[in-house]
Amino acid sequence: SHARFCCKFVYMESIRLRSIAPLFYLIWLILAIIQAANTELLDDEAYYWTFSQHLDWGYFDHPPMTALLIRAGYWIFPNELGVRLLCILLSTGSIWLLEKMTIRKEPRLFYAIALSMIALQLGGFLAVPDIPLLFFTALFFYRYDRFLKAETLVNTLGLGISAACLLYSKYHGVLILFFTLISHLRLLRSPRVYGAGLLAFLLFVPHLLWQYQHDFVSFRYHLQESNVNPYKLSYTIEYLVGQVLLPGPLIGLLLLPAAWLYRVTNPFERALRFTAIGIYAFFLLSSFRGRVEGNWTAPALIPLVLLAHAYIAEHNRWQRWVYRLLPVSLLLILVLRVGMMVDVIPAKAISSRFHSWKTWPDTLKQRTNGLSVVWLNSYQRASKYAFYSKQTTHSLNFYRERRNNYNFWSIEDSLQNKPVVIADIYDMDRFTDSIQTPIGWVGYRIDSSFQGTSKYWFEPSTTSMSAKTGDSLRFYGTFHRPVKGGRIANARIGVFQNGKWLEDWSVAGEIWYPSSDGEYFRTTLKQSLAPGNYVLVFALNAPGLPPTHNSRKIKLTIVQ
């Protein structure tokens, strides 16, 4: 009788938990939709929205998955919700896949952990590359688990497709594939693994062709230009603190040690362990090269949750702490959710990100009679202004800062020799008019004939030079002028060391008119640099406008 009662209790409990699951996911989805519809776009989200307005197989610093998701959702709802719609669905799908892969089936514990994670709750509605990366990381491990159990054609296709989608989401996806492979080297003996790899490669070929056509600009940027700065101890400290805070400021203190303490027992669990440790270690080493953004380790959350959940499910004391911290985490998340939708939290970091762009772009649009706006050196302001004003907007990027996709789109070409508005939030004395906004004073002036210089390009004969201190440097190459019109006021070579600008060398002291596309150029300059390693960049500017990037970086070594 007692045994029958226990079986009946367990049966009824399992039915109750199964009925909770649909309710959990429905509430999760509804909250994300409400949040997305009532929260202003972040700077990066607006930038990715501009990607979606210029669909392509690749972009300067990202593959195209996020742009495609935004384009599809924005076609349904042309507002903030549309921008985020597909990412919301993928984020919810990530949690569903996580639950299906849990090593120990404890739904209540899993829901408590998910609800405690700020990264999933407050980041899950954003239209950023980390969201599809998280989903396809979960999907990849889901397919990999099934592939390990049965190397069928369906599982092979699923593995290859999910691997390709990982790479199309964010280049960090290659880390997941690499650490999974080295966690189980016997995979190299399986013909099906090579089949999955070949399928992933073939699906990724269009992006590789785009990279080839654009001189592998994304790979050169990430490997040579991005995140390269003189080392500071603060980079590593910020990284370590950020990894505790990323899952949630409270639950992270439990998940990280729990995942480490769990003893793996099979190749699937070993892949999770290798991936989590590998990603954290890779970006820890990267912190010695420059600042690492906390969200770069986002795919590690998938193995982190699975391993930590399995360990906590076996230890009642750990479970009690999860449930004790849950109300505090939910209260904190509720406050942040409301503060993101309504400007009630007196914190500049929140108000400037989520409550600054709703109204004033229309005011400026009316004042300037709907002219296109060229922002100086800010892809964030250009993108958000474009979204909220629905105007053609461009960012003219300063040569001392990094390039972005505005350097490659045809927006600048379409504005050549036309009247535009030049706008910025710095140096108000440069402008004839200004408007006060929640982001501060915005200065602007009418340029009756815009002369952009970003598309002019010096292609030097070499990208690596060496000389002695005091020697003259000779530059040879081809000058490309793909757009008609444009008056160049000044040509210079910027000199950089350790990522910082040092000085400019003037190439032409007076107004200079390059004659045609493909013109051969030759310039000789005297230098007095101290021994060391430097980087040189050609830069041009039109009258009244800042100099732009007009060559790839040239490495210069000065010896005694």
Coordinates of C-alpha atoms in Angstrom, one line a residue:
S1 CA 0.0 0.0 0.0
H2 CA 2.8 2.4 0.9
A3 CA 4.6 1.5 -2.3
R4 CA 1.5 2.2 -4.4
F5 CA 1.0 5.5 -2.6
C6 CA 4.6 6.5 -3.4
C7 CA 4.3 5.5 -7.1
K8 CA 1.1 7.5 -7.3
F9 CA 2.6 10.5 -5.7
V10 CA 5.6 10.4 -8.0
Y11 CA 3.3 10.0 -11.0
M12 CA 1.1 12.9 -10.0
E13 CA 4.2 15.1 -9.3
S14 CA 5.6 14.4 -12.8
I15 CA 2.2 15.4 -14.3
R16 CA 2.2 18.6 -12.3
L17 CA 5.7 19.5 -13.4
R18 CA 4.9 18.7 -17.0
S19 CA 2.0 21.1 -16.8
I20 CA 4.3 23.8 -15.3
A21 CA 6.6 23.7 -18.3
P22 CA 4.2 25.3 -20.9
L23 CA 3.2 27.9 -18.4
F24 CA 6.9 28.7 -17.6
Y25 CA 7.8 29.2 -21.3
L26 CA 4.6 31.1 -22.1
I27 CA 5.2 33.6 -19.3
W28 CA 8.9 33.9 -20.2
L29 CA 7.9 34.7 -23.8
I30 CA 5.2 37.2 -22.9
L31 CA 7.5 39.1 -20.5
A32 CA 10.2 39.2 -23.2
I33 CA 7.7 40.6 -25.8
I34 CA 6.4 43.2 -23.4
Q35 CA 10.0 44.2 -22.5
A36 CA 11.0 44.4 -26.2
A37 CA 8.1 46.5 -27.3
N38 CA 8.6 49.1 -24.5
T39 CA 12.4 49.4 -24.4
E40 CA 14.4 51.7 -26.5
L41 CA 17.0 50.2 -28.8
L42 CA 20.5 49.9 -27.5
D43 CA 23.3 51.5 -29.6
D44 CA 24.5 48.2 -30.9
E45 CA 21.0 47.0 -31.7
A46 CA 20.4 50.0 -33.8
Y47 CA 23.7 49.4 -35.6
Y48 CA 22.6 45.8 -36.3
W49 CA 19.3 47.1 -37.6
T50 CA 21.3 49.1 -40.1
F51 CA 23.0 45.9 -41.1
S52 CA 19.5 44.5 -41.9
Q53 CA 18.8 47.4 -44.2
H54 CA 21.9 46.4 -46.2
L55 CA 21.6 42.6 -46.3
D56 CA 24.8 40.9 -47.4
W57 CA 26.8 37.7 -46.7
G58 CA 29.1 39.6 -44.3
Y59 CA 29.9 42.8 -42.5
F60 CA 33.0 44.6 -41.3
D61 CA 33.0 43.0 -37.8
H62 CA 30.3 40.4 -37.8
P63 CA 28.8 37.6 -39.9
P64 CA 25.2 38.1 -41.2
M65 CA 22.9 36.0 -38.9
T66 CA 21.8 38.9 -36.7
A67 CA 21.0 41.1 -39.7
L68 CA 18.9 38.4 -41.2
L69 CA 16.9 37.8 -38.0
I70 CA 16.3 41.5 -37.6
R71 CA 15.2 41.9 -41.2
A72 CA 12.6 39.1 -40.9
G73 CA 11.2 40.5 -37.6
Y74 CA 11.2 44.1 -38.8
W75 CA 9.2 43.1 -41.8
I76 CA 6.5 41.9 -39.5
F77 CA 6.6 44.7 -37.0
P78 CA 8.5 47.9 -38.1
N79 CA 9.4 48.9 -34.6
E80 CA 11.5 47.9 -31.6
L81 CA 9.5 44.7 -31.1
G82 CA 10.1 43.7 -34.8
V83 CA 13.8 44.3 -34.4
R84 CA 13.9 41.9 -31.5
L85 CA 11.2 39.4 -32.3
L86 CA 13.2 36.6 -33.8
C87 CA 15.9 36.9 -31.2
I88 CA 13.2 36.6 -28.5
L89 CA 12.1 33.3 -30.0
L90 CA 15.7 32.0 -30.3
S91 CA 16.4 33.0 -26.7
T92 CA 13.4 31.1 -25.5
G93 CA 14.4 28.2 -27.7
S94 CA 17.8 28.2 -26.0
I95 CA 16.3 27.6 -22.6
W96 CA 14.0 24.9 -24.0
L97 CA 17.0 23.1 -25.5
L98 CA 18.9 23.5 -22.2
E99 CA 16.1 21.9 -20.3
K100 CA 16.0 19.0 -22.8
M101 CA 19.7 18.4 -22.3
T102 CA 19.8 18.6 -18.5
I103 CA 21.9 15.7 -17.2
R104 CA 19.7 15.3 -14.1
K105 CA 16.0 15.8 -14.7
E106 CA 15.0 18.3 -12.0
P107 CA 12.6 20.8 -13.8
R108 CA 11.9 22.9 -10.7
L109 CA 15.6 23.4 -10.0
F110 CA 16.2 24.2 -13.7
Y111 CA 13.5 26.9 -13.8
A112 CA 14.8 28.4 -10.6
I113 CA 18.3 28.7 -12.1
A114 CA 17.0 30.1 -15.4
L115 CA 14.8 32.7 -13.5
S116 CA 17.9 33.7 -11.4
M117 CA 20.1 34.5 -14.5
I118 CA 20.1 38.1 -15.4
A119 CA 22.0 37.3 -18.6
L120 CA 19.0 35.2 -19.8
Q121 CA 16.2 37.4 -18.5
L122 CA 17.5 40.9 -19.4
G123 CA 19.7 39.9 -22.3
G124 CA 17.3 37.4 -23.8
F125 CA 15.1 40.0 -25.6
L126 CA 18.0 42.0 -27.2
A127 CA 18.8 41.8 -30.9
V128 CA 22.5 41.2 -30.6
P129 CA 24.7 38.4 -32.0
D130 CA 25.1 36.7 -28.7
I131 CA 21.4 35.6 -28.8
P132 CA 21.7 33.5 -32.0
L133 CA 25.1 32.3 -30.8
L134 CA 23.6 31.0 -27.6
F135 CA 20.8 29.3 -29.5
F136 CA 23.0 27.6 -32.0
T137 CA 25.5 26.6 -29.3
A138 CA 22.6 24.9 -27.5
L139 CA 21.4 23.4 -30.8
F140 CA 24.9 22.2 -31.6
F141 CA 25.3 20.4 -28.3
Y142 CA 21.8 19.0 -28.6
R143 CA 22.7 17.5 -32.0
Y144 CA 26.2 16.5 -30.8
D145 CA 24.6 14.5 -28.0
R146 CA 22.4 12.6 -30.4
F147 CA 25.3 12.1 -32.9
L148 CA 27.4 10.5 -30.1
K149 CA 24.5 8.0 -29.5
A150 CA 23.9 7.3 -33.2
E151 CA 25.9 8.5 -36.2
T152 CA 22.9 8.5 -38.5
L153 CA 22.5 10.6 -41.6
V154 CA 19.9 12.9 -39.8
N155 CA 22.2 13.5 -36.9
T156 CA 25.2 14.2 -39.2
L157 CA 23.2 16.7 -41.2
G158 CA 22.0 18.3 -37.9
L159 CA 25.5 18.6 -36.6
G160 CA 26.8 20.2 -39.8
I161 CA 24.0 22.7 -40.2
S162 CA 24.2 23.7 -36.5
A163 CA 27.9 24.2 -36.8
A164 CA 27.5 26.4 -39.9
C165 CA 24.8 28.5 -38.1
L166 CA 27.3 28.9 -35.1
L167 CA 29.8 30.5 -37.5
Y168 CA 27.2 32.6 -39.2
S169 CA 26.1 33.9 -35.7
K170 CA 29.5 35.1 -34.4
Y171 CA 33.1 34.1 -35.1
H172 CA 33.4 32.9 -31.5
G173 CA 31.5 29.9 -32.7
V174 CA 34.8 28.4 -33.9
L175 CA 35.9 28.0 -30.3
I176 CA 32.9 25.7 -29.5
L177 CA 33.8 23.5 -32.5
F178 CA 37.4 23.4 -31.6
F179 CA 37.1 22.5 -28.0
T180 CA 34.4 19.9 -28.7
L181 CA 36.7 18.3 -31.2
I182 CA 39.7 18.1 -28.9
S183 CA 37.6 16.8 -26.0
H184 CA 37.0 13.6 -28.0
L185 CA 39.8 13.1 -30.6
R186 CA 38.3 9.7 -31.6
L187 CA 35.8 11.8 -33.6
L188 CA 38.6 12.1 -36.2
R189 CA 38.2 8.4 -36.9
S190 CA 34.6 8.9 -38.0
P191 CA 33.8 9.5 -41.7
R192 CA 30.5 11.1 -40.6
V193 CA 32.3 13.8 -38.7
Y194 CA 34.2 14.7 -41.9
G195 CA 30.8 14.7 -43.7
A196 CA 29.4 17.1 -41.1
G197 CA 32.4 19.3 -41.3
L198 CA 32.2 19.4 -45.1
L199 CA 28.6 20.3 -45.0
A200 CA 29.3 23.2 -42.5
F201 CA 32.1 24.4 -44.8
L202 CA 30.0 24.4 -47.9
L203 CA 27.2 26.3 -46.1
F204 CA 29.8 28.8 -44.9
V205 CA 31.4 29.3 -48.4
P206 CA 29.2 32.3 -49.3
H207 CA 30.6 34.2 -46.3
L208 CA 34.1 33.2 -47.1
L209 CA 33.7 34.5 -50.7
W210 CA 32.4 37.8 -49.3
Q211 CA 35.5 37.9 -47.1
Y212 CA 37.7 37.2 -50.2
Q213 CA 36.0 40.0 -52.2
H214 CA 36.5 42.4 -49.2
D215 CA 40.2 41.5 -48.6
F216 CA 39.3 39.4 -45.5
V217 CA 38.5 42.6 -43.7
S218 CA 36.7 41.0 -40.8
F219 CA 39.5 38.5 -40.1
R220 CA 42.2 41.2 -40.3
Y221 CA 40.2 43.5 -38.0
H222 CA 39.6 40.8 -35.3
L223 CA 43.1 39.4 -35.5
Q224 CA 45.2 42.5 -36.0
E225 CA 43.3 45.6 -35.1
S226 CA 40.5 44.9 -32.5
N227 CA 41.3 44.8 -28.8
V228 CA 45.0 45.6 -29.2
N229 CA 46.2 47.9 -26.4
P230 CA 49.1 48.1 -23.9
Y231 CA 48.3 45.7 -21.1
K232 CA 46.7 47.0 -17.9
L233 CA 46.0 44.9 -14.8
S234 CA 42.5 46.3 -14.8
Y235 CA 41.7 44.4 -18.0
T236 CA 42.2 41.1 -16.3
I237 CA 40.5 42.1 -13.1
E238 CA 37.4 43.4 -15.0
Y239 CA 37.3 40.2 -17.0
L240 CA 37.3 38.0 -13.9
V241 CA 34.7 40.0 -12.1
G242 CA 32.6 40.2 -15.3
Q243 CA 32.4 36.4 -15.6
V244 CA 30.9 36.2 -12.1
L245 CA 28.4 38.9 -12.8
L246 CA 27.4 37.7 -16.3
P247 CA 25.2 34.8 -15.3
G248 CA 23.8 37.0 -12.4
P249 CA 25.5 38.8 -9.5
L250 CA 24.1 36.1 -7.1
I251 CA 23.6 32.9 -9.0
G252 CA 27.0 33.2 -10.7
L253 CA 28.6 32.6 -7.3
L254 CA 26.9 29.1 -7.3
L255 CA 27.0 28.1 -10.9
L256 CA 30.8 28.6 -11.5
P257 CA 32.0 26.4 -8.7
A258 CA 29.2 23.9 -9.2
A259 CA 30.1 23.4 -12.8
W260 CA 33.8 23.0 -11.9
L261 CA 33.0 20.4 -9.1
Y262 CA 30.7 18.2 -11.3
R263 CA 32.5 15.0 -12.3
V264 CA 32.0 14.3 -16.0
T265 CA 31.4 10.7 -17.0
N266 CA 31.0 10.6 -20.8
P267 CA 32.2 12.3 -24.0
F268 CA 29.2 14.7 -24.1
E269 CA 29.8 16.0 -20.6
R270 CA 33.5 16.2 -21.4
A271 CA 32.7 18.4 -24.4
L272 CA 30.8 20.7 -22.1
R273 CA 33.6 20.8 -19.6
F274 CA 36.3 21.5 -22.3
T275 CA 34.2 24.2 -24.0
A276 CA 33.5 26.1 -20.8
I277 CA 37.1 26.0 -19.6
G278 CA 38.4 26.6 -23.0
I279 CA 36.3 29.7 -23.6
Y280 CA 37.0 31.2 -20.2
A281 CA 40.7 30.5 -20.6
F282 CA 40.9 31.9 -24.1
F283 CA 39.4 35.2 -23.2
L284 CA 41.4 35.3 -20.0
L285 CA 44.5 35.2 -22.2
S286 CA 42.9 37.8 -24.4
S287 CA 42.7 40.2 -21.5
F288 CA 46.5 40.4 -21.6
R289 CA 46.1 41.8 -25.1
G290 CA 43.4 44.3 -24.4
R291 CA 40.0 44.9 -22.9
V292 CA 37.7 41.9 -23.1
E293 CA 33.9 42.6 -23.2
G294 CA 32.1 40.5 -20.6
N295 CA 29.5 39.1 -23.1
W296 CA 32.2 37.6 -25.3
T297 CA 32.1 34.4 -23.1
A298 CA 28.3 34.2 -23.5
P299 CA 28.4 30.7 -25.3
A300 CA 30.0 29.3 -22.1
L301 CA 26.7 29.8 -20.3
I302 CA 25.3 26.7 -22.1
P303 CA 27.8 24.2 -20.7
L304 CA 27.9 26.2 -17.4
V305 CA 24.2 25.8 -16.8
L306 CA 24.2 22.1 -17.8
L307 CA 27.1 21.1 -15.6
A308 CA 26.1 23.3 -12.6
H309 CA 22.5 22.0 -12.7
A310 CA 23.7 18.4 -12.7
Y311 CA 25.9 19.1 -9.7
I312 CA 23.4 21.1 -7.7
A313 CA 20.7 18.5 -8.4
E314 CA 22.8 16.0 -6.4
H315 CA 23.4 18.2 -3.4
N316 CA 20.5 19.4 -1.3
R317 CA 22.5 22.2 0.4
W318 CA 23.3 23.8 -2.9
Q319 CA 19.7 23.5 -4.0
R320 CA 18.6 25.4 -0.8
W321 CA 20.9 28.2 -1.7
V322 CA 19.4 28.5 -5.2
Y323 CA 15.9 28.8 -3.8
R324 CA 17.1 31.3 -1.1
L325 CA 18.7 33.6 -3.7
L326 CA 15.8 33.3 -6.2
P327 CA 13.5 36.0 -4.6
V328 CA 16.4 38.5 -4.3
S329 CA 17.4 37.8 -8.0
L330 CA 13.8 38.2 -9.1
L331 CA 13.4 41.5 -7.2
L332 CA 16.6 42.9 -8.8
I333 CA 15.5 41.7 -12.2
L334 CA 12.0 43.3 -11.8
V335 CA 13.5 46.6 -10.8
L336 CA 15.8 46.6 -13.8
R337 CA 13.0 45.5 -16.2
V338 CA 10.9 48.4 -15.1
G339 CA 13.8 50.8 -15.2
M340 CA 14.6 49.8 -18.8
M341 CA 11.0 50.5 -19.9
V342 CA 10.2 53.6 -17.7
D343 CA 12.6 56.3 -16.7
V344 CA 12.2 55.9 -13.0
I345 CA 15.7 54.9 -11.9
P346 CA 18.0 57.9 -11.2
A347 CA 21.0 56.3 -12.9
K348 CA 22.7 58.0 -15.9
A349 CA 23.9 54.6 -17.2
I350 CA 20.3 53.4 -17.6
S351 CA 18.6 56.6 -18.7
S352 CA 21.2 57.4 -21.4
R353 CA 20.9 53.9 -22.8
F354 CA 17.1 53.4 -22.7
H355 CA 15.4 56.8 -22.5
S356 CA 17.2 59.2 -24.7
W357 CA 16.1 58.9 -28.4
K358 CA 12.4 58.7 -28.6
T359 CA 11.4 62.3 -29.5
W360 CA 14.2 64.6 -30.4
P361 CA 15.2 63.0 -33.8
D362 CA 11.8 64.1 -35.2
T363 CA 12.5 67.6 -33.9
L364 CA 15.8 67.8 -35.6
K365 CA 14.4 66.3 -38.8
Q366 CA 11.8 69.1 -38.9
R367 CA 14.3 71.8 -38.3
T368 CA 16.6 70.5 -41.1
N369 CA 13.7 69.9 -43.6
G370 CA 14.4 66.2 -43.7
L371 CA 17.9 66.4 -45.0
S372 CA 20.2 63.4 -44.6
V373 CA 22.4 63.6 -41.6
V374 CA 26.1 62.9 -41.5
W375 CA 27.3 62.2 -37.9
L376 CA 31.0 62.7 -37.2
N377 CA 32.7 59.5 -36.0
S378 CA 29.8 57.7 -34.4
Y379 CA 28.2 54.6 -35.8
Q380 CA 26.0 54.4 -32.6
R381 CA 24.5 57.9 -33.0
A382 CA 24.2 57.5 -36.8
S383 CA 22.3 54.2 -36.4
K384 CA 20.0 55.3 -33.6
Y385 CA 19.2 58.5 -35.5
A386 CA 18.4 56.5 -38.6
F387 CA 16.1 54.2 -36.8
Y388 CA 14.1 56.8 -34.9
S389 CA 14.0 59.5 -37.6
K390 CA 13.7 57.1 -40.6
Q391 CA 16.2 59.4 -42.5
T392 CA 19.2 58.4 -44.5
T393 CA 22.1 58.7 -42.1
H394 CA 25.8 58.3 -42.4
S395 CA 28.8 58.1 -40.0
L396 CA 32.0 59.8 -41.3
N397 CA 34.7 57.9 -39.3
F398 CA 37.8 59.6 -38.0
Y399 CA 41.1 58.0 -38.9
R400 CA 42.3 57.9 -35.3
E401 CA 39.3 55.6 -34.4
R402 CA 38.4 52.2 -35.7
R403 CA 36.5 51.7 -39.0
N404 CA 33.1 50.2 -39.1
N405 CA 30.5 49.2 -41.7
Y406 CA 29.7 52.8 -42.7
N407 CA 33.2 52.7 -44.4
F408 CA 31.9 50.1 -46.8
W409 CA 28.2 50.8 -47.5
S410 CA 27.2 53.0 -50.4
I411 CA 25.5 55.6 -48.2
E412 CA 28.4 58.0 -48.6
D413 CA 28.4 57.6 -52.4
S414 CA 24.7 58.5 -52.5
L415 CA 25.3 61.7 -50.6
Q416 CA 28.2 63.1 -52.6
N417 CA 27.7 66.7 -53.8
K418 CA 24.3 66.9 -52.1
P419 CA 23.2 69.1 -49.3
V420 CA 23.4 67.3 -45.9
V421 CA 23.3 68.1 -42.2
I422 CA 26.7 67.7 -40.4
A423 CA 26.1 66.8 -36.7
D424 CA 28.1 66.0 -33.6
I425 CA 27.9 66.3 -29.8
Y426 CA 31.4 67.7 -29.4
D427 CA 33.0 71.1 -30.1
M428 CA 29.8 73.1 -30.4
D429 CA 31.6 76.2 -31.8
R430 CA 32.0 74.3 -35.1
F431 CA 28.3 74.5 -35.7
T432 CA 25.8 77.2 -36.6
D433 CA 22.9 75.6 -34.7
S434 CA 22.3 73.2 -31.9
I435 CA 19.5 71.4 -30.1
Q436 CA 19.3 70.3 -26.5
T437 CA 18.5 66.6 -26.1
P438 CA 18.7 63.8 -23.4
I439 CA 22.1 62.9 -24.8
G440 CA 23.3 66.5 -24.4
W441 CA 23.6 69.3 -26.8
V442 CA 23.7 68.3 -30.5
G443 CA 25.4 70.7 -32.8
Y444 CA 24.6 70.8 -36.5
R445 CA 25.1 72.8 -39.7
I446 CA 24.0 72.5 -43.3
D447 CA 26.7 71.5 -45.8
S448 CA 25.4 72.5 -49.2
S449 CA 27.6 70.1 -51.1
F450 CA 28.9 67.1 -49.1
Q451 CA 32.4 65.8 -50.0
G452 CA 33.0 62.5 -48.4
T453 CA 36.5 61.0 -48.6
S454 CA 36.0 57.5 -47.0
K455 CA 36.0 55.7 -50.3
Y456 CA 39.3 57.1 -51.6
W457 CA 41.9 54.5 -51.0
F458 CA 45.7 54.3 -51.1
E459 CA 47.0 50.8 -51.8
P460 CA 50.7 50.9 -50.9
S461 CA 53.1 48.5 -52.6
T462 CA 54.1 47.1 -49.1
T463 CA 52.4 46.9 -45.7
S464 CA 55.6 46.4 -43.8
M465 CA 58.6 48.8 -43.7
S466 CA 61.8 49.2 -41.8
A467 CA 64.2 52.1 -41.5
K468 CA 66.8 53.8 -39.3
T469 CA 66.0 56.9 -37.2
G470 CA 66.3 60.0 -39.5
D471 CA 66.0 58.0 -42.7
S472 CA 63.5 59.2 -45.4
L473 CA 60.6 56.9 -46.1
R474 CA 59.4 56.3 -49.7
F475 CA 55.8 55.3 -50.3
Y476 CA 54.7 53.8 -53.6
G477 CA 51.4 52.4 -54.7
T478 CA 48.0 53.0 -56.4
F479 CA 45.4 55.6 -55.5
H480 CA 41.8 54.5 -56.0
R481 CA 39.0 57.0 -56.5
P482 CA 35.8 55.1 -56.9
V483 CA 33.4 58.1 -56.6
K484 CA 33.1 61.1 -58.7
G485 CA 33.5 64.6 -57.3
G486 CA 34.9 65.3 -53.9
R487 CA 37.5 68.0 -53.1
I488 CA 40.4 66.9 -50.9
A489 CA 41.8 69.7 -48.7
N490 CA 44.6 67.7 -47.0
A491 CA 46.4 64.5 -47.2
R492 CA 48.4 63.1 -44.2
I493 CA 49.9 60.0 -42.8
G494 CA 48.9 59.3 -39.2
V495 CA 51.6 57.7 -37.0
F496 CA 50.4 55.3 -34.2
Q497 CA 52.2 53.3 -31.5
N498 CA 50.6 50.8 -29.2
G499 CA 47.2 51.7 -30.5
K500 CA 47.7 55.4 -29.7
W501 CA 48.1 58.3 -32.1
L502 CA 51.5 60.1 -32.0
E503 CA 51.7 62.6 -34.8
D504 CA 50.8 63.4 -38.4
W505 CA 53.1 63.7 -41.4
S506 CA 51.8 66.1 -44.1
V507 CA 51.7 64.6 -47.6
A508 CA 50.5 67.8 -49.3
G509 CA 50.8 71.3 -47.9
E510 CA 48.2 72.8 -50.2
I511 CA 44.9 71.8 -51.9
W512 CA 45.4 68.5 -53.7
Y513 CA 43.4 67.2 -56.6
P514 CA 43.9 63.5 -57.5
S515 CA 43.1 63.1 -61.1
S516 CA 41.5 59.6 -61.6
D517 CA 41.0 56.1 -60.3
G518 CA 44.0 53.9 -60.5
E519 CA 46.5 56.8 -60.4
Y520 CA 50.0 55.8 -59.3
F521 CA 51.4 57.8 -56.4
R522 CA 54.9 58.3 -55.0
T523 CA 55.7 60.2 -51.8
T524 CA 58.9 60.6 -49.8
L525 CA 58.8 61.8 -46.2
K526 CA 61.5 62.5 -43.6
Q527 CA 61.0 61.0 -40.1
S528 CA 62.8 61.3 -36.8
L529 CA 61.1 58.5 -34.8
A530 CA 62.8 56.8 -31.9
P531 CA 63.5 53.1 -32.4
G532 CA 60.4 51.0 -32.0
N533 CA 57.4 49.6 -33.8
Y534 CA 54.8 51.9 -35.3
V535 CA 51.7 51.8 -37.5
L536 CA 51.0 54.2 -40.4
V537 CA 47.7 55.1 -42.0
F538 CA 47.0 57.4 -44.9
A539 CA 44.2 59.9 -44.2
L540 CA 42.3 62.5 -46.4
N541 CA 39.8 65.1 -45.6
A542 CA 37.6 67.6 -47.5
P543 CA 37.3 71.2 -46.4
G544 CA 35.6 71.5 -43.0
L545 CA 35.4 67.8 -42.4
P546 CA 37.7 65.4 -40.4
P547 CA 40.2 63.1 -42.0
T548 CA 39.1 59.6 -42.7
H549 CA 40.7 56.1 -43.0
N550 CA 42.2 55.9 -46.5
S551 CA 44.6 52.9 -46.4
R552 CA 45.2 49.7 -44.6
K553 CA 47.7 49.8 -41.8
I554 CA 51.4 49.9 -42.7
K555 CA 53.7 48.4 -40.1
L556 CA 56.9 50.4 -39.6
T557 CA 60.0 49.3 -37.6
I558 CA 62.6 51.9 -36.7
V559 CA 66.0 50.7 -35.6
Q560 CA 69.0 52.6 -34.2

